[in-house]
CSV table of C-alpha atoms and ligand atoms in Angstrom, one decimal:
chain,number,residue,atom,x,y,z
A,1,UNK,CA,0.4,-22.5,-2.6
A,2,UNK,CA,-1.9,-25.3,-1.8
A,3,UNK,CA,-1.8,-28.0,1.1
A,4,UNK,CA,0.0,-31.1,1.1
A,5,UNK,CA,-1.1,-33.9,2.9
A,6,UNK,CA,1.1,-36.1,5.0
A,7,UNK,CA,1.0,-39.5,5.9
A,8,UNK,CA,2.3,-40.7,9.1
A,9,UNK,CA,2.9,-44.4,10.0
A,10,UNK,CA,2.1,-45.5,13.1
A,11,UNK,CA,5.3,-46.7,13.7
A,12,UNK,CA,6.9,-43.4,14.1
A,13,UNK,CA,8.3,-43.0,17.8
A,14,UNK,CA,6.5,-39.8,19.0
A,15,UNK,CA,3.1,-41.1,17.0
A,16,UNK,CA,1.0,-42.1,20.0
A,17,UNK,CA,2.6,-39.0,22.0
A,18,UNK,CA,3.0,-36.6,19.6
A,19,UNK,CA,1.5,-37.1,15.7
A,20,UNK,CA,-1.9,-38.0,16.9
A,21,UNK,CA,-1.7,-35.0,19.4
A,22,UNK,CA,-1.1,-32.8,16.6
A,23,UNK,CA,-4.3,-29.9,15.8
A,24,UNK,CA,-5.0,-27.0,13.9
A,25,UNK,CA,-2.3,-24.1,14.2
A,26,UNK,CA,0.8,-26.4,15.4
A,27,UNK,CA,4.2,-26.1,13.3
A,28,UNK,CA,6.2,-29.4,12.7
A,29,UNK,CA,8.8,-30.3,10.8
A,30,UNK,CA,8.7,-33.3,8.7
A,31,UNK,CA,11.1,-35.2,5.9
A,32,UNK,CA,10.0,-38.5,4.3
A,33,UNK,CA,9.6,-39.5,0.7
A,34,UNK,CA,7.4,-37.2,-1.9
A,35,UNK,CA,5.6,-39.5,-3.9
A,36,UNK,CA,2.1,-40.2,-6.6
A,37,UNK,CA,-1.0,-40.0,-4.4
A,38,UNK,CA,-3.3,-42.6,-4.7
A,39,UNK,CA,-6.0,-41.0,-3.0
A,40,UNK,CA,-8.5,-38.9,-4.0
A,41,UNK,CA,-7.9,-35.0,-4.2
A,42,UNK,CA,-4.2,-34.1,-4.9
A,43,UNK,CA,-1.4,-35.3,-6.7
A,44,UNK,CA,1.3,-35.8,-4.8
A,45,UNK,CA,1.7,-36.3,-0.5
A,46,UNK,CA,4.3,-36.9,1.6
A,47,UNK,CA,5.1,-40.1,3.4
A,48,UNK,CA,6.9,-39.3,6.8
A,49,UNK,CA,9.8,-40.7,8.4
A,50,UNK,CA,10.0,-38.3,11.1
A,51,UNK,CA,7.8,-35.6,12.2
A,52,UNK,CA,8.9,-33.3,14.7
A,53,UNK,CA,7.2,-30.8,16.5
A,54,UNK,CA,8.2,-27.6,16.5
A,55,UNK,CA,5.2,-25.2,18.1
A,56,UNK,CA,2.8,-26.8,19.7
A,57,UNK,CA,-1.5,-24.5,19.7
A,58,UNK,CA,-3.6,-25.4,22.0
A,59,UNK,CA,-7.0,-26.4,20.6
A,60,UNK,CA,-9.1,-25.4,23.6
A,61,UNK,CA,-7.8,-21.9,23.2
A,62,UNK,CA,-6.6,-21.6,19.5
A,63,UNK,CA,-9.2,-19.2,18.2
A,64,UNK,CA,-8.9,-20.5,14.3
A,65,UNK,CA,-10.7,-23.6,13.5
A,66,UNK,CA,-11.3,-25.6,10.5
A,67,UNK,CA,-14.8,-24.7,10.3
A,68,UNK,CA,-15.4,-21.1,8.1
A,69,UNK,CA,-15.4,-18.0,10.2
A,70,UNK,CA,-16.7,-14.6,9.2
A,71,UNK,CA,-15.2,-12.0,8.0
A,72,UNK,CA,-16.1,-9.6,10.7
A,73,UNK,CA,-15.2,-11.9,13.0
A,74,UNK,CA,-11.4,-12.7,11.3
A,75,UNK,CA,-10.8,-9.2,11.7
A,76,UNK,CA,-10.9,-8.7,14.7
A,77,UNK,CA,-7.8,-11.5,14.9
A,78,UNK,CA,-5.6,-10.2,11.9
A,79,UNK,CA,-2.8,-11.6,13.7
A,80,UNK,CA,-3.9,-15.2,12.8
A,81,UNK,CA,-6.0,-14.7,10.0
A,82,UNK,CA,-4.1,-14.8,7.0
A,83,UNK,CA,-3.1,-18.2,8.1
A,84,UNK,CA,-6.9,-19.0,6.8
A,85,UNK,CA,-7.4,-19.9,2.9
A,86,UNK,CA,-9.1,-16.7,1.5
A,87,UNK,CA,-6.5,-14.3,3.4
A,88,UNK,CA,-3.6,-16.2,2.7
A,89,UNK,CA,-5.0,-16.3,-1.2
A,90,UNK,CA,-5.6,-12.5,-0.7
A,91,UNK,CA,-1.8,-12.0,0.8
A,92,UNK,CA,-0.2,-14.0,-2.6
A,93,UNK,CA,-2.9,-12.0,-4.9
A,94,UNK,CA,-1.8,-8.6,-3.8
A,95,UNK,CA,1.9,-9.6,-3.8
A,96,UNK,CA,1.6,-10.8,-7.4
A,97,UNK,CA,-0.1,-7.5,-8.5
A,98,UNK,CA,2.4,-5.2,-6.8
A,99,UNK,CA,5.0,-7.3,-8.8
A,100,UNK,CA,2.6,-6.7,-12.3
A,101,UNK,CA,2.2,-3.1,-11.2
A,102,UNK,CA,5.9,-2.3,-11.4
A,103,UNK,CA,6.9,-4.8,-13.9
A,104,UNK,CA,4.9,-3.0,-16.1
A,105,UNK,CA,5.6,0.5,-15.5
A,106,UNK,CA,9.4,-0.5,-15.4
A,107,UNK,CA,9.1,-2.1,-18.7
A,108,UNK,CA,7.8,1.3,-20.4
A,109,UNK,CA,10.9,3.0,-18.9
A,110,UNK,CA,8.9,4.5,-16.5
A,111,UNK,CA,10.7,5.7,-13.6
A,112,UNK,CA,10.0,4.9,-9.5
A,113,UNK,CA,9.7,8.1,-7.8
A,114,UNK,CA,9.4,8.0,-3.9
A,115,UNK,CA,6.9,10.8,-2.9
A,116,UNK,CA,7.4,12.4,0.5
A,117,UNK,CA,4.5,10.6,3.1
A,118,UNK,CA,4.7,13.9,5.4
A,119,UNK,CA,4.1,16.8,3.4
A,120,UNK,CA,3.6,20.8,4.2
A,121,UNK,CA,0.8,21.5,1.5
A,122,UNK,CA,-2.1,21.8,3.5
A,123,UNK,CA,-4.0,21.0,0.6
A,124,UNK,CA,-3.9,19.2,-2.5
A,125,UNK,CA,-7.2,19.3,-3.4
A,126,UNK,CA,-8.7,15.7,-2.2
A,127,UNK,CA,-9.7,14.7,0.6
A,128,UNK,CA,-9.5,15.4,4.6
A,129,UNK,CA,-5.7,15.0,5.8
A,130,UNK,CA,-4.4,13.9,8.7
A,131,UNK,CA,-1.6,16.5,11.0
A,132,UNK,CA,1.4,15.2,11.6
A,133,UNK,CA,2.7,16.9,15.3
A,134,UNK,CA,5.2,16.7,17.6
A,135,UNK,CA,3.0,19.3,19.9
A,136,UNK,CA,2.1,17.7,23.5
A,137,UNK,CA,-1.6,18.0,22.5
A,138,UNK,CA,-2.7,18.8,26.1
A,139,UNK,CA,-0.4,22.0,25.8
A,140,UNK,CA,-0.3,23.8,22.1
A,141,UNK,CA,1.0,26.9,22.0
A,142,UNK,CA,-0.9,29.4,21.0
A,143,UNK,CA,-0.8,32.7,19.1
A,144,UNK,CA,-3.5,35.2,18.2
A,145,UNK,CA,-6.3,32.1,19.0
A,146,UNK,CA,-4.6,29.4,17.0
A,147,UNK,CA,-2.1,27.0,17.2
A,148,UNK,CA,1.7,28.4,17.1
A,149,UNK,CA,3.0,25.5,14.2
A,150,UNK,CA,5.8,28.3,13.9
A,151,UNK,CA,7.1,26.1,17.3
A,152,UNK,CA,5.8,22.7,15.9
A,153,UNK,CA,8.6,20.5,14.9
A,154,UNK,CA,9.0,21.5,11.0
A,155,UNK,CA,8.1,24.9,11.7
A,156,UNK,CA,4.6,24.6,9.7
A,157,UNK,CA,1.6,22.6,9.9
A,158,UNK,CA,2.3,19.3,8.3
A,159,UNK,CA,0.2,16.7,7.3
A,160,UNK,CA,0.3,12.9,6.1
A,161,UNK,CA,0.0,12.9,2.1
A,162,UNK,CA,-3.6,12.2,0.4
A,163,UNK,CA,-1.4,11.7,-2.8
A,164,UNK,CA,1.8,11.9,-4.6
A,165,UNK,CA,0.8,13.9,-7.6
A,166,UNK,CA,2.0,17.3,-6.4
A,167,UNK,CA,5.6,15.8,-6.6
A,168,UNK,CA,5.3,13.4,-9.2
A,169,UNK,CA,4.5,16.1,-11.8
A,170,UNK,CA,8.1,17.9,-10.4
A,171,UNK,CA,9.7,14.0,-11.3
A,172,UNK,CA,7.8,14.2,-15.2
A,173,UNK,CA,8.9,17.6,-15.8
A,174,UNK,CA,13.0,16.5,-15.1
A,175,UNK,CA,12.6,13.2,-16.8
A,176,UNK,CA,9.4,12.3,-19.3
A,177,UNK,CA,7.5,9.4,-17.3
A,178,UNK,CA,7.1,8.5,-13.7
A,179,UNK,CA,5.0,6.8,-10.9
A,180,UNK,CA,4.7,7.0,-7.6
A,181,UNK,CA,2.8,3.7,-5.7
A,182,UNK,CA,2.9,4.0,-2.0
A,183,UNK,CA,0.4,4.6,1.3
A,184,UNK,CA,-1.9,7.6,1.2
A,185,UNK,CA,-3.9,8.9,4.3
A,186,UNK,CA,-7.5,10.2,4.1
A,187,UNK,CA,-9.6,11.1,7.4
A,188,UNK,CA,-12.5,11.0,6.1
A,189,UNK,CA,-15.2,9.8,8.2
A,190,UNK,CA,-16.6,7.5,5.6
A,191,UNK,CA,-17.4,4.2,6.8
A,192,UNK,CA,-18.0,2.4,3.5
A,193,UNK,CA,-16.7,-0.7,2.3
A,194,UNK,CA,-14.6,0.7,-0.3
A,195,UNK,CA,-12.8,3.2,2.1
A,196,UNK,CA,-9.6,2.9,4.0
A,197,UNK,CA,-7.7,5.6,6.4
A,198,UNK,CA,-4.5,4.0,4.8
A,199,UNK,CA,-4.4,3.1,1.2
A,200,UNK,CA,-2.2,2.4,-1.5
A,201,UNK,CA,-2.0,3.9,-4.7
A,202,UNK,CA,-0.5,4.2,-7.8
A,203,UNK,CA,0.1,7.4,-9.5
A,204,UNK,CA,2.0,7.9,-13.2
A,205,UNK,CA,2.4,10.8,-13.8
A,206,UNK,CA,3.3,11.6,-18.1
A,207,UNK,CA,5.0,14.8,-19.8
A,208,UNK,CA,3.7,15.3,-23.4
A,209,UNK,CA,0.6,13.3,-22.6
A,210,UNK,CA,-2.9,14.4,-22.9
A,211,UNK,CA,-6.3,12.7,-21.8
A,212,UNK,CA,-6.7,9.9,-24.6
A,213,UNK,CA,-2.9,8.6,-23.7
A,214,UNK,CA,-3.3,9.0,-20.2
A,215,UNK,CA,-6.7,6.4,-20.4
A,216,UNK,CA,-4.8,4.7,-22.6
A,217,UNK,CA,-2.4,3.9,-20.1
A,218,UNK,CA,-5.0,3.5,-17.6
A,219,UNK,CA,-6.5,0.5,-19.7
A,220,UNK,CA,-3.1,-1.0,-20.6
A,221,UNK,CA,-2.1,-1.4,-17.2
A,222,UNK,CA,-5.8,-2.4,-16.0
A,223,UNK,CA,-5.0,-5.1,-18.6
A,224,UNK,CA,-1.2,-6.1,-18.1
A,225,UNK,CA,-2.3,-6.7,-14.3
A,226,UNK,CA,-5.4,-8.7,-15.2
A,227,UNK,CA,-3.6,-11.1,-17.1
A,228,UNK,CA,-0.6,-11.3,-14.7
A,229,UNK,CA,-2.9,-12.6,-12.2
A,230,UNK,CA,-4.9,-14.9,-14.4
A,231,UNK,CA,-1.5,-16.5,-15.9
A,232,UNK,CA,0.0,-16.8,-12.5
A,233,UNK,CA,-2.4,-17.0,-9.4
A,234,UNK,CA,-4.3,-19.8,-10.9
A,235,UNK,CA,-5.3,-21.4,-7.7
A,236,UNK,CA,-6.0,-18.6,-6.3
A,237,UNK,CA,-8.2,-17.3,-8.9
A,238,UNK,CA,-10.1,-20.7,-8.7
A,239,UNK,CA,-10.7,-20.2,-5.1
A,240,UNK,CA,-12.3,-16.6,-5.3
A,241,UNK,CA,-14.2,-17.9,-8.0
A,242,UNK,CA,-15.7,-20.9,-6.1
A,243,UNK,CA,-15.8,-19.5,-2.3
A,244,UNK,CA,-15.8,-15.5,-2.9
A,245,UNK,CA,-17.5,-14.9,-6.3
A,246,UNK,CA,-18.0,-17.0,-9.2
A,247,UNK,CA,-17.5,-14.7,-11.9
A,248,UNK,CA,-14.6,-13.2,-11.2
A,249,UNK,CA,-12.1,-15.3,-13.3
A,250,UNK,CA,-14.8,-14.7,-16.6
A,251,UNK,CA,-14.8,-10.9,-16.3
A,252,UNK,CA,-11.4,-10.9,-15.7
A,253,UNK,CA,-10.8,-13.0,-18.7
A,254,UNK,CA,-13.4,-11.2,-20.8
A,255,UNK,CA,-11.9,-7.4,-19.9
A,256,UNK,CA,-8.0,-8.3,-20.8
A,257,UNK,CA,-9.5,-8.7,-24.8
A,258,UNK,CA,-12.5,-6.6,-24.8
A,259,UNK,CA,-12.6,-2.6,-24.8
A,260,UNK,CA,-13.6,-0.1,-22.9
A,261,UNK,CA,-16.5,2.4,-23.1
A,262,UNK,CA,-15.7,6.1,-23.1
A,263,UNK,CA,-18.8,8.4,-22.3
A,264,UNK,CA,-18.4,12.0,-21.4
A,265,UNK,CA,-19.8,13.1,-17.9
A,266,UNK,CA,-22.7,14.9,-19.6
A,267,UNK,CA,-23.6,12.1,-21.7
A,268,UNK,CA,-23.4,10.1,-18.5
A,269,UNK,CA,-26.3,12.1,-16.7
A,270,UNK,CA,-28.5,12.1,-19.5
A,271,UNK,CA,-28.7,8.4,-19.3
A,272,UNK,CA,-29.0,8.6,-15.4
A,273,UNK,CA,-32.0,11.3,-15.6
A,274,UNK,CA,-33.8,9.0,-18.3
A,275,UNK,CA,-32.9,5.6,-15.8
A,276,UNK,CA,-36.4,4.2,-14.4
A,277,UNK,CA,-33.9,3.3,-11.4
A,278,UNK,CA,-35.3,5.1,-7.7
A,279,UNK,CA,-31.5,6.6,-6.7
A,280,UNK,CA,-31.0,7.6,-3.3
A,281,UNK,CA,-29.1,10.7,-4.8
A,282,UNK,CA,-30.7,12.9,-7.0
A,283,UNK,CA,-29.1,13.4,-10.4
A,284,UNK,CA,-28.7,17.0,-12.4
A,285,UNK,CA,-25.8,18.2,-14.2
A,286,UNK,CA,-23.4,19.5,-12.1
A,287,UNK,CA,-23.5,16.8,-9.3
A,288,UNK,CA,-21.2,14.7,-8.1
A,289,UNK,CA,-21.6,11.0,-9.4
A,290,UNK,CA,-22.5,8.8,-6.4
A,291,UNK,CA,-20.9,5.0,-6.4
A,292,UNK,CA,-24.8,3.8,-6.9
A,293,UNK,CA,-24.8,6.5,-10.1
A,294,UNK,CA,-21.8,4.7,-11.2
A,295,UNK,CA,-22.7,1.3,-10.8
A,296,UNK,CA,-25.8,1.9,-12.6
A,297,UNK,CA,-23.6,2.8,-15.6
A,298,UNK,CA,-21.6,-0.1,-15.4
A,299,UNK,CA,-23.8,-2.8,-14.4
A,300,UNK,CA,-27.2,-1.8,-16.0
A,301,UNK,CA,-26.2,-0.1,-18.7
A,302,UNK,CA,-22.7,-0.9,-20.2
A,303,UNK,CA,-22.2,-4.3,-18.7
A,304,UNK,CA,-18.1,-3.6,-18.7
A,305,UNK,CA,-15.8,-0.9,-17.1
A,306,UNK,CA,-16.9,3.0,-18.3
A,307,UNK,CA,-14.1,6.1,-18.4
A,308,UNK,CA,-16.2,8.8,-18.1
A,309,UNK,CA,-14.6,11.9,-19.1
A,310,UNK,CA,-15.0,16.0,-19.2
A,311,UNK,CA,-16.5,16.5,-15.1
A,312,UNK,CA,-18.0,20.0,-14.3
A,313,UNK,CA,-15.1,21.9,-12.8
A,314,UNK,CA,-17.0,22.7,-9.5
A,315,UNK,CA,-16.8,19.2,-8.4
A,316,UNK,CA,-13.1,18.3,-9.5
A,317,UNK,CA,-9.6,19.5,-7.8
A,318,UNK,CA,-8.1,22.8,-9.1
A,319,UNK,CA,-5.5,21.3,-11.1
A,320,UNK,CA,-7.6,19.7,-14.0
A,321,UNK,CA,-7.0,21.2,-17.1
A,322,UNK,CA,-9.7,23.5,-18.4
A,323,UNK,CA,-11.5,22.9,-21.9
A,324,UNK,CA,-12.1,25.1,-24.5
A,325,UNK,CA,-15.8,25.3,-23.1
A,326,UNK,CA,-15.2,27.0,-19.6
A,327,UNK,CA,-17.2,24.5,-17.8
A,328,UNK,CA,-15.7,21.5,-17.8
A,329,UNK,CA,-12.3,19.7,-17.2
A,330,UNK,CA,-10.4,17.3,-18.6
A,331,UNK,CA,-11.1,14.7,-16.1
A,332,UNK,CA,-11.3,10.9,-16.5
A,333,UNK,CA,-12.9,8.5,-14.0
A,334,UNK,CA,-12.5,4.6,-14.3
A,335,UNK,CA,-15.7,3.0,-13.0
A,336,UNK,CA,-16.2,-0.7,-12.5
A,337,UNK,CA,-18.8,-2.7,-11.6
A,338,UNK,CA,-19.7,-3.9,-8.4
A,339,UNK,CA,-17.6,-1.0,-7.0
A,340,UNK,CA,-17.7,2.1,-9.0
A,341,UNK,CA,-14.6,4.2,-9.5
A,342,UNK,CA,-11.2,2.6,-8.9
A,343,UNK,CA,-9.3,5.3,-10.9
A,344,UNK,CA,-9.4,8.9,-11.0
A,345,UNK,CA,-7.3,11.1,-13.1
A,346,UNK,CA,-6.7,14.0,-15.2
A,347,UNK,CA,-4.9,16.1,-18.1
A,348,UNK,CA,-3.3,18.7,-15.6
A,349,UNK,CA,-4.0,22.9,-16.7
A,350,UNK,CA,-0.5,23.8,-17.5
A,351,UNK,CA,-1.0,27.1,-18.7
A,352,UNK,CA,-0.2,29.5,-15.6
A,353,UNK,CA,-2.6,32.1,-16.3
A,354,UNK,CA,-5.8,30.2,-16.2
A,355,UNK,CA,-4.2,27.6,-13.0
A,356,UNK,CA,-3.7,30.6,-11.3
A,357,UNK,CA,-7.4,31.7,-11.8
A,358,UNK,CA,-8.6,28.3,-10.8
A,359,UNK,CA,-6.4,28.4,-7.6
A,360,UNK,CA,-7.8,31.8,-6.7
A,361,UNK,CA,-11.8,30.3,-7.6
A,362,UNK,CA,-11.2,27.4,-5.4
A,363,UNK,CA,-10.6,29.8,-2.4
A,364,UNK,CA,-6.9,28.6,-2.4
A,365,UNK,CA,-3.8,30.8,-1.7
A,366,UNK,CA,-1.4,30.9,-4.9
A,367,UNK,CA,1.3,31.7,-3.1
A,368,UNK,CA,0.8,28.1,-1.3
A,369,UNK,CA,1.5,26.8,-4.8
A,370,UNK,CA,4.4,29.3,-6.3
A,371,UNK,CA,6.7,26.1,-6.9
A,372,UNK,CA,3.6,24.0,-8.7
A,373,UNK,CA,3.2,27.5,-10.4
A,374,UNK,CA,6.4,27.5,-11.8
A,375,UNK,CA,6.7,23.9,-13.4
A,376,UNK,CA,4.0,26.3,-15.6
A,377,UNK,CA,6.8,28.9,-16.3
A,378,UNK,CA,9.6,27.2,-17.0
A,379,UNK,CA,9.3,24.7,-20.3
A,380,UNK,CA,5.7,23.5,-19.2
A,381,UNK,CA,4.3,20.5,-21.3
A,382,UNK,CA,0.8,19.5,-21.3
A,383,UNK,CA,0.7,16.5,-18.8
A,384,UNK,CA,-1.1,13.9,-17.3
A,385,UNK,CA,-1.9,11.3,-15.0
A,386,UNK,CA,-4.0,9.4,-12.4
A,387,UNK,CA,-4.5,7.4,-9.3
A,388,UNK,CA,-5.3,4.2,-8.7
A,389,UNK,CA,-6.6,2.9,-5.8
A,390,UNK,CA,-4.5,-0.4,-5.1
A,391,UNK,CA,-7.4,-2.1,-2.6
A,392,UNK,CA,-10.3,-1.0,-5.0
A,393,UNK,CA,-8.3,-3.1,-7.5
A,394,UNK,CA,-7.8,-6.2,-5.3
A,395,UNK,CA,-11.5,-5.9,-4.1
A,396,UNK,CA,-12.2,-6.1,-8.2
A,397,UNK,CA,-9.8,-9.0,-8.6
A,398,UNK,CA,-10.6,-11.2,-5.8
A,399,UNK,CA,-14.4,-10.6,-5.6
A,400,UNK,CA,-14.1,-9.7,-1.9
A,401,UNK,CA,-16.9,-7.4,-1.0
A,402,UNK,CA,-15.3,-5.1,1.9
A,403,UNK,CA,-11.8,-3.4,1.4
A,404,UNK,CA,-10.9,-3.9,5.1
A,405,UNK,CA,-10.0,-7.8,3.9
A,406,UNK,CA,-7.6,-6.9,1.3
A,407,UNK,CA,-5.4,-5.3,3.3
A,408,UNK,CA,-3.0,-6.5,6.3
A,409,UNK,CA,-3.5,-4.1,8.5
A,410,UNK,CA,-6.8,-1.9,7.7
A,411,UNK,CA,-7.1,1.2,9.2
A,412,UNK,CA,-10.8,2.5,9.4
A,413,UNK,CA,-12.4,5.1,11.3
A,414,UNK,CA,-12.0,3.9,15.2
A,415,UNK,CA,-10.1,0.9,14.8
A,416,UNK,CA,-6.2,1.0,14.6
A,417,UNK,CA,-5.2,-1.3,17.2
A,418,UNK,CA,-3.9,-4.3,14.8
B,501,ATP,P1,-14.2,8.3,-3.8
B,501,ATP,O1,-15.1,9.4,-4.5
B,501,ATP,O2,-14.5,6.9,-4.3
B,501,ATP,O3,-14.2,8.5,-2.3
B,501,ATP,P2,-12.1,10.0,-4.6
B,501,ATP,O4,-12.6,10.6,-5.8
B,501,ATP,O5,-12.1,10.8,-3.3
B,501,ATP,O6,-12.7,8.6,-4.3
B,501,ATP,P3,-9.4,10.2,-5.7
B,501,ATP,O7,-8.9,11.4,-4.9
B,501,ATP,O8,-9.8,10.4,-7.1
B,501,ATP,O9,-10.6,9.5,-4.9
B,501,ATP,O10,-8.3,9.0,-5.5
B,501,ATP,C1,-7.9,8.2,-6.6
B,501,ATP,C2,-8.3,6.7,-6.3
B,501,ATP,O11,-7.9,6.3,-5.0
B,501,ATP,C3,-9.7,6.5,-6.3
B,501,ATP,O12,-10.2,6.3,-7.6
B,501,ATP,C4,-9.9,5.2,-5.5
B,501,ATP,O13,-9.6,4.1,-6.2
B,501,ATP,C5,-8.8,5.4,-4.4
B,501,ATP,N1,-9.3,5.9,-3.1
B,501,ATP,C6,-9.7,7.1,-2.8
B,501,ATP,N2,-10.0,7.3,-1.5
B,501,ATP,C7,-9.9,6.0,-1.0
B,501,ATP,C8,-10.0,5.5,0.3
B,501,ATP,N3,-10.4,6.3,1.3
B,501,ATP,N4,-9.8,4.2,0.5
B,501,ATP,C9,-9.3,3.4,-0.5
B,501,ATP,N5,-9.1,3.8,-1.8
B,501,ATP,C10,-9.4,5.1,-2.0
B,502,MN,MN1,-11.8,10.6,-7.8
């Protein structure tokens, strides 16, 4: 990583023709002698004895120059802009935490399960999904007033996945501890700036865990990931800190030693009806925490990343486990400052009785489910396990302030053409 800067002599045969054409954006090919700079700025350069050009970019048309350009306005070039400092420091970033992400999971004997993308359960409790056709959409068949899927291509409706869990919990029940990290696909209309159409994330899933070892996991790999970058994105750290935020590098340093808060959801409100904050959403037990709710927690109150545990039922997916209270799951969110939740998980119900109940509550078909059903028939464990969203946890590292820059590609409602 870094630049290197290269001194050419003006006795080189193509200088006059070639080096001093040279701009922003051109390739070349150079050899010469790597020696101790004595100027000002970096330690070593490189002293040419032949430069050669191999692509040349016109700087009359070359859209990228040295100057800073906006976010909004490098996205709308993401062919050429991680060839700028921040997104090539974002590209190296991300790879390095992919790397800590299954480094650590692999070093807890955790194994890699690959999820199915295209999946037939219309719904797995999160989120809108996206239908996966081979129909000519200008001619669906039809029967009874609906759309035939008996004549689609997998003889069903089937959709893009909003999340491996379904299948990952199949994987812990054959062999202990697994995790799933790949795409997921959510069409929800939510223009925000910690929403994607396409995301990544990462999903253990643990037999014979409950809800204290699955958030102890979730801060032990929150952790491992935060020191991975610190120890080897240095420069890159350096440069969020300086250009994108400057306290990124001290929270990051400050969260791999200190602890986490635990609050349950209940305790959570209390504090938010007692706030002397104005929140655009109105707070009362039963609601659905906001990401202004859950900054306020982290920011205002707690100063440091907040689980927040036990959710009302109503407002979580069917598969949370029950407590002995009737009201509440076993739920865990991890909240963050500056965004709010990067992490939601849960202890899964894995008595069959009550999941069925819940399935039948939720206005869900059990008989959509008989094969989840069963992992609660035959030698069912309690179990757990969570999802991280990958980008959240960039957007945390790096400082960056919309998710559409820590990803390639970002897919957002009405744009998909890079
Ligand atoms: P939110 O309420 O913030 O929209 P969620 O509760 O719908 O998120 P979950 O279903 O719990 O999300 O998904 C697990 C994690 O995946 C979230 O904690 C978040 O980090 C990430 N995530 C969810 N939706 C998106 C999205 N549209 N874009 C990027 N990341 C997402
Ligand atoms: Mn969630």
């Amino acid at each position: 990583m870094g630049s290197l800067q290269i001194i050419a002599d003006g006795k080189l045969p193509n200088y006059k023709d070639e080096v001093l054409a040279l701009q922003t954006g051109c390739s070349i090919k150079v050899t010469g002698l790597l020696a101790a700079s004595p100027g000002k700025g970096q330690r070593v350069e490189l002293q040419a004895d032949e430069v050669t050009v191999v692509g040349w970019a016109d700087p009359a048309v070359y859209p990228l120059q040295k100057k800073r350009h906006s976010f909004e306005f490098l996205r709308t070039i993401a062919h050429l802009r991680p060839r700028t400092n921040t997104f090539g420091a974002v590209a190296r970033v991300r790879s390095a935490m992919s790397y800590a992400i299954h480094t650590f999971f692999q070093e807890r004997g955790f194994i890699y399960i690959h999820t199915p993308i295209i999946t037939g359960s219309d719904c797995e409790g999160a989120g809108e999904m996206f239908r996966v056709t081979k129909f000519n959409l200008d001619q669906i068949p039809q029967k009874d007033g609906h759309a035939d899927f008996t004549q689609d291509f997998f003889g069903g409706p089937a959709s893009l996945t909003v999340s491996g869990q379904l299948e990952a919990e199949i994987y812990a029940h054959a062999m202990g501890d697994v995790y799933t990290f790949g795409p997921t696909f959510r069409a929800e209309d939510s223009n925000t700036s910690r929403h994607l159409a396409e995301f990544w994330m990462v999903e253990p899933e643990m037999a014979f865990c409950d809800l204290q070892c699955n958030a102890e996991l979730a801060v032990q790999l929150l952790k491992y990931v935060f020191a991975h970058v610190l120890e080897n994105c240095e420069e890159d750290m350096k440069f969020f800190n300086r250009f994108i935020d400057s306290t990124v590098v001290d929270t990051l340093e400050k969260l791999v030693s200190q602890d986490f808060e635990y609050l349950t959801y209940t305790e959570g409100i209390e504090i938010l009806l007692k706030a002397k904050e104005k929140f655009e959403f109105p707070v009362n037990w039963g609601c659905d925490l906001q990401s202004e709710h859950e900054r306020y927690l982290c920011e205002k109150v707690f100063h440091k990343p907040l689980i927040l545990v036990d959710y009302p039922k109503e407002i979580k997916a069917f598969y949370m486990k029950l407590n002995e209270d009737g009201k509440t799951v076993r739920a865990m969110d991890v909240l963050v400052p500056k965004i709010g939740e990067i992490i939601g998980g849960s202890q899964r119900e894995d008595d069959h009785d009550t999941l069925v109940e819940r399935i039948t509550e939720m206005n869900l078909n059990p008989e959509d489910y008989w094969w989840y059903l069963e992992l609660r028939k035959f030698g069912s464990t309690p179990h757990s396990g969570f999802g991280l969203g990958f980008e959240r946890l960039i957007q945390f590292v790096t400082g960056l302030a919309n998710i559409r820059d820590v990803i390639p590609f970002p897919r957002t409602p009405g744009n998909v053409s890079f």
